[in-house]
C-alpha positions as protocol buffer text, in pm:
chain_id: "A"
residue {
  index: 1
  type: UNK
  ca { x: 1089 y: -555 z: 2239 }
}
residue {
  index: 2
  type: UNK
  ca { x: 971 y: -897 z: 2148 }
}
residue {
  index: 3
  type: UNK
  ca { x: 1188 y: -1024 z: 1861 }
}
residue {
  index: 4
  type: UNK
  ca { x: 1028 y: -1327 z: 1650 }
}
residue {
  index: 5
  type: UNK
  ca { x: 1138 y: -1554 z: 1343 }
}
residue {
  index: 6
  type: UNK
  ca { x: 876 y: -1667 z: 1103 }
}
residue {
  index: 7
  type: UNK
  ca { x: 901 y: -1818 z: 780 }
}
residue {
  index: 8
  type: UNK
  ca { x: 649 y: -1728 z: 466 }
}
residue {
  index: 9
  type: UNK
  ca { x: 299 y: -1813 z: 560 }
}
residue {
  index: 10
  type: UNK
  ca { x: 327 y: -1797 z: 914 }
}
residue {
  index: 11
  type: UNK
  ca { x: 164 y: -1559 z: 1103 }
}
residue {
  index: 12
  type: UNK
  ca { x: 147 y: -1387 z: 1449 }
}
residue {
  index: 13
  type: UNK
  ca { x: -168 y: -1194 z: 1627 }
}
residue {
  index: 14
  type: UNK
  ca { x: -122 y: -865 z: 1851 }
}
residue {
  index: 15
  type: UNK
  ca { x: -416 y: -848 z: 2083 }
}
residue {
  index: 16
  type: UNK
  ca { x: -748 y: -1031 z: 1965 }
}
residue {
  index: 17
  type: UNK
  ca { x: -789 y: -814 z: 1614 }
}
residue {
  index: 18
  type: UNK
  ca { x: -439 y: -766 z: 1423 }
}
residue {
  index: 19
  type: UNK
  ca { x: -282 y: -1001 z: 1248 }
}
residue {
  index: 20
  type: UNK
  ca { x: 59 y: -1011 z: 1116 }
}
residue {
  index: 21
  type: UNK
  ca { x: 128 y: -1274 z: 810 }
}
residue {
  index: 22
  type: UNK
  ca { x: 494 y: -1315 z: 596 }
}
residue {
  index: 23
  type: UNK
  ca { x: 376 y: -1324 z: 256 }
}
residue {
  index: 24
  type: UNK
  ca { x: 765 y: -1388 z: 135 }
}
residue {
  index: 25
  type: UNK
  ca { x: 1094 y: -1365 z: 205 }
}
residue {
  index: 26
  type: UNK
  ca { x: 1299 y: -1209 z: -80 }
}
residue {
  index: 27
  type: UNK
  ca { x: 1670 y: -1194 z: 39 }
}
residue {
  index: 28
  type: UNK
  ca { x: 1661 y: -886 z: 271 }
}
residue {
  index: 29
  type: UNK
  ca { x: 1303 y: -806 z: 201 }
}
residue {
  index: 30
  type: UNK
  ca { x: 1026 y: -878 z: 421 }
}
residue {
  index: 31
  type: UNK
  ca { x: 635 y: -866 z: 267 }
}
residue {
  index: 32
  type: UNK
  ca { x: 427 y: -857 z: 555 }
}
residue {
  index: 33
  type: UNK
  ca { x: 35 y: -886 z: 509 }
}
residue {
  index: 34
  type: UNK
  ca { x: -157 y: -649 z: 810 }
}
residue {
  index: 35
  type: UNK
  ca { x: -501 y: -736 z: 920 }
}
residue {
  index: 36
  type: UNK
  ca { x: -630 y: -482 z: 1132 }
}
residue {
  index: 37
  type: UNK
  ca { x: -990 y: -307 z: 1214 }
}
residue {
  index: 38
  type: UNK
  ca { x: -1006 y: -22 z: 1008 }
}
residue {
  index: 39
  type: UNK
  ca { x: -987 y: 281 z: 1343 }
}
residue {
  index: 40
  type: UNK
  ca { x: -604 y: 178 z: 1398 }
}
residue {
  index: 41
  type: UNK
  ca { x: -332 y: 292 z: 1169 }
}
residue {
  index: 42
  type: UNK
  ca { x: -71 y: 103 z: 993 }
}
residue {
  index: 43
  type: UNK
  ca { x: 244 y: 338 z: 916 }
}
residue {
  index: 44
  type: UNK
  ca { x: 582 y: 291 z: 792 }
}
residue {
  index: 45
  type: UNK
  ca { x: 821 y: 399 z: 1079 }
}
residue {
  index: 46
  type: UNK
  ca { x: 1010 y: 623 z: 818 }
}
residue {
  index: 47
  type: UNK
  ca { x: 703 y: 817 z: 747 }
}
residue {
  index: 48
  type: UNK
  ca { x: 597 y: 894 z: 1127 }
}
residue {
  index: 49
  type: UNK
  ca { x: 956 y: 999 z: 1152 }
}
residue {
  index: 50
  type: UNK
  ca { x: 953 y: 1240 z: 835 }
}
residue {
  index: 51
  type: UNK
  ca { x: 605 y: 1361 z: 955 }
}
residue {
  index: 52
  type: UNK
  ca { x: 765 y: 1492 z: 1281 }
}
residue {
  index: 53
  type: UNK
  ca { x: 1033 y: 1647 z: 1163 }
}
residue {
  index: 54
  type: UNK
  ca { x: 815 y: 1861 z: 896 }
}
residue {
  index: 55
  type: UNK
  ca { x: 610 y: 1932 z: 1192 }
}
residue {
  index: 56
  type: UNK
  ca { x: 943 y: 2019 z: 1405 }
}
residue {
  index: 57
  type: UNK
  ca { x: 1029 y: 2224 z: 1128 }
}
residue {
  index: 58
  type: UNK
  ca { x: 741 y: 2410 z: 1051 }
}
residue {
  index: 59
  type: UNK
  ca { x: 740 y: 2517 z: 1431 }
}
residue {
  index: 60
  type: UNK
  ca { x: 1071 y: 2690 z: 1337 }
}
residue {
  index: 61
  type: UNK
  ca { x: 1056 y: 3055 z: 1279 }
}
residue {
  index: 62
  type: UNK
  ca { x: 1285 y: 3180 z: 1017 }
}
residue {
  index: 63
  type: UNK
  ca { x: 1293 y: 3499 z: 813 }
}
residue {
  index: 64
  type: UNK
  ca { x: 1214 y: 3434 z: 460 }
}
residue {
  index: 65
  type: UNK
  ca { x: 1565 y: 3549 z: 346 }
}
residue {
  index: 66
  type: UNK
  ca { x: 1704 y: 3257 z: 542 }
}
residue {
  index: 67
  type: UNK
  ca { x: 1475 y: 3001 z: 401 }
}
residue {
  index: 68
  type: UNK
  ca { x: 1591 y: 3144 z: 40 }
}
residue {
  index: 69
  type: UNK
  ca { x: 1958 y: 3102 z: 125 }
}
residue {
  index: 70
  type: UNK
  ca { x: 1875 y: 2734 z: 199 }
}
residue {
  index: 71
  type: UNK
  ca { x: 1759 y: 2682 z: -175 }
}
residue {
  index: 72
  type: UNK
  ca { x: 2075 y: 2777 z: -234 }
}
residue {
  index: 73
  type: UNK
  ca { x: 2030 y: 3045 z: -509 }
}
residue {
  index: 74
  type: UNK
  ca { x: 1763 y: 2894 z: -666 }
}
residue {
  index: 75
  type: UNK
  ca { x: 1534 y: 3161 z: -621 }
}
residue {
  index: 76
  type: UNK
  ca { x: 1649 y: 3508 z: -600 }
}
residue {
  index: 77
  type: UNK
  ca { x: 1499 y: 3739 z: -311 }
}
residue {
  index: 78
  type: UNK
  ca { x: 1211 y: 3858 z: -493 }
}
residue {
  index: 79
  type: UNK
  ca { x: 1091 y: 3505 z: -577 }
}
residue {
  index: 80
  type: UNK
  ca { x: 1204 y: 3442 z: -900 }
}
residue {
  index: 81
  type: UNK
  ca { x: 1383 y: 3181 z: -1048 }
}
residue {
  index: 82
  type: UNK
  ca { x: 1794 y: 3334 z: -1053 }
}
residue {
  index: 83
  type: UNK
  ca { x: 1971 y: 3367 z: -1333 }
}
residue {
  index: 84
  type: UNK
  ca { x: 2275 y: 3074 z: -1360 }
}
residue {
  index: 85
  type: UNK
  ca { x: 2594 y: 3141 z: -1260 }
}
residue {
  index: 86
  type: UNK
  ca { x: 2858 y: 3229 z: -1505 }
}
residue {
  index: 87
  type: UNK
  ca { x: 3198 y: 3098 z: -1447 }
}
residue {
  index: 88
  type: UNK
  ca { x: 3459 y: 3362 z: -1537 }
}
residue {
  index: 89
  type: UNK
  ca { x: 3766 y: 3242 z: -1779 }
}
């Protein structure tokens, strides 16, 4: 891992056709402006990591009672919304 410091308005290039500009520096926050061709993808790191865990998940076999016990009463087992609770005196 290469790790850089820039200030706001500098840049760096990756390869001949991707360009990586600070716009600001906000206290912690970072705006970065991406120039890239328009074939390679530019994706938050959180988002590829949610995106394979759905996937992971959907691989997952469960029976549909189990996925109904993880809405935790929510729904009942036909589908509909349950009734609330009622707390006994």
């Amino acid at each position: 891992m290469l790790i850089l410091q820039r200030k706001a308005g500098q840049s760096l290039v990756i390869g001949e056709d991707i360009t990586v500009q600070v716009v600001s520096v906000d206290g912690t926050r970072v705006r970065l402006a991406i120039s890239a061709p328009e074939d390679v993808p530019i994706l938050r790191s959180e988002l590829v990591t949610a995106t394979a865990a759905n996937r992971d998940s959907a691989m997952e076999e469960a029976a549909p009672t189990e996925l109904l016990d993880l809405l935790g009463g929510v729904l009942d087992h036909k589908g509909t919304p349950a009734p609330p609770e009622r707390k006994e005196d």
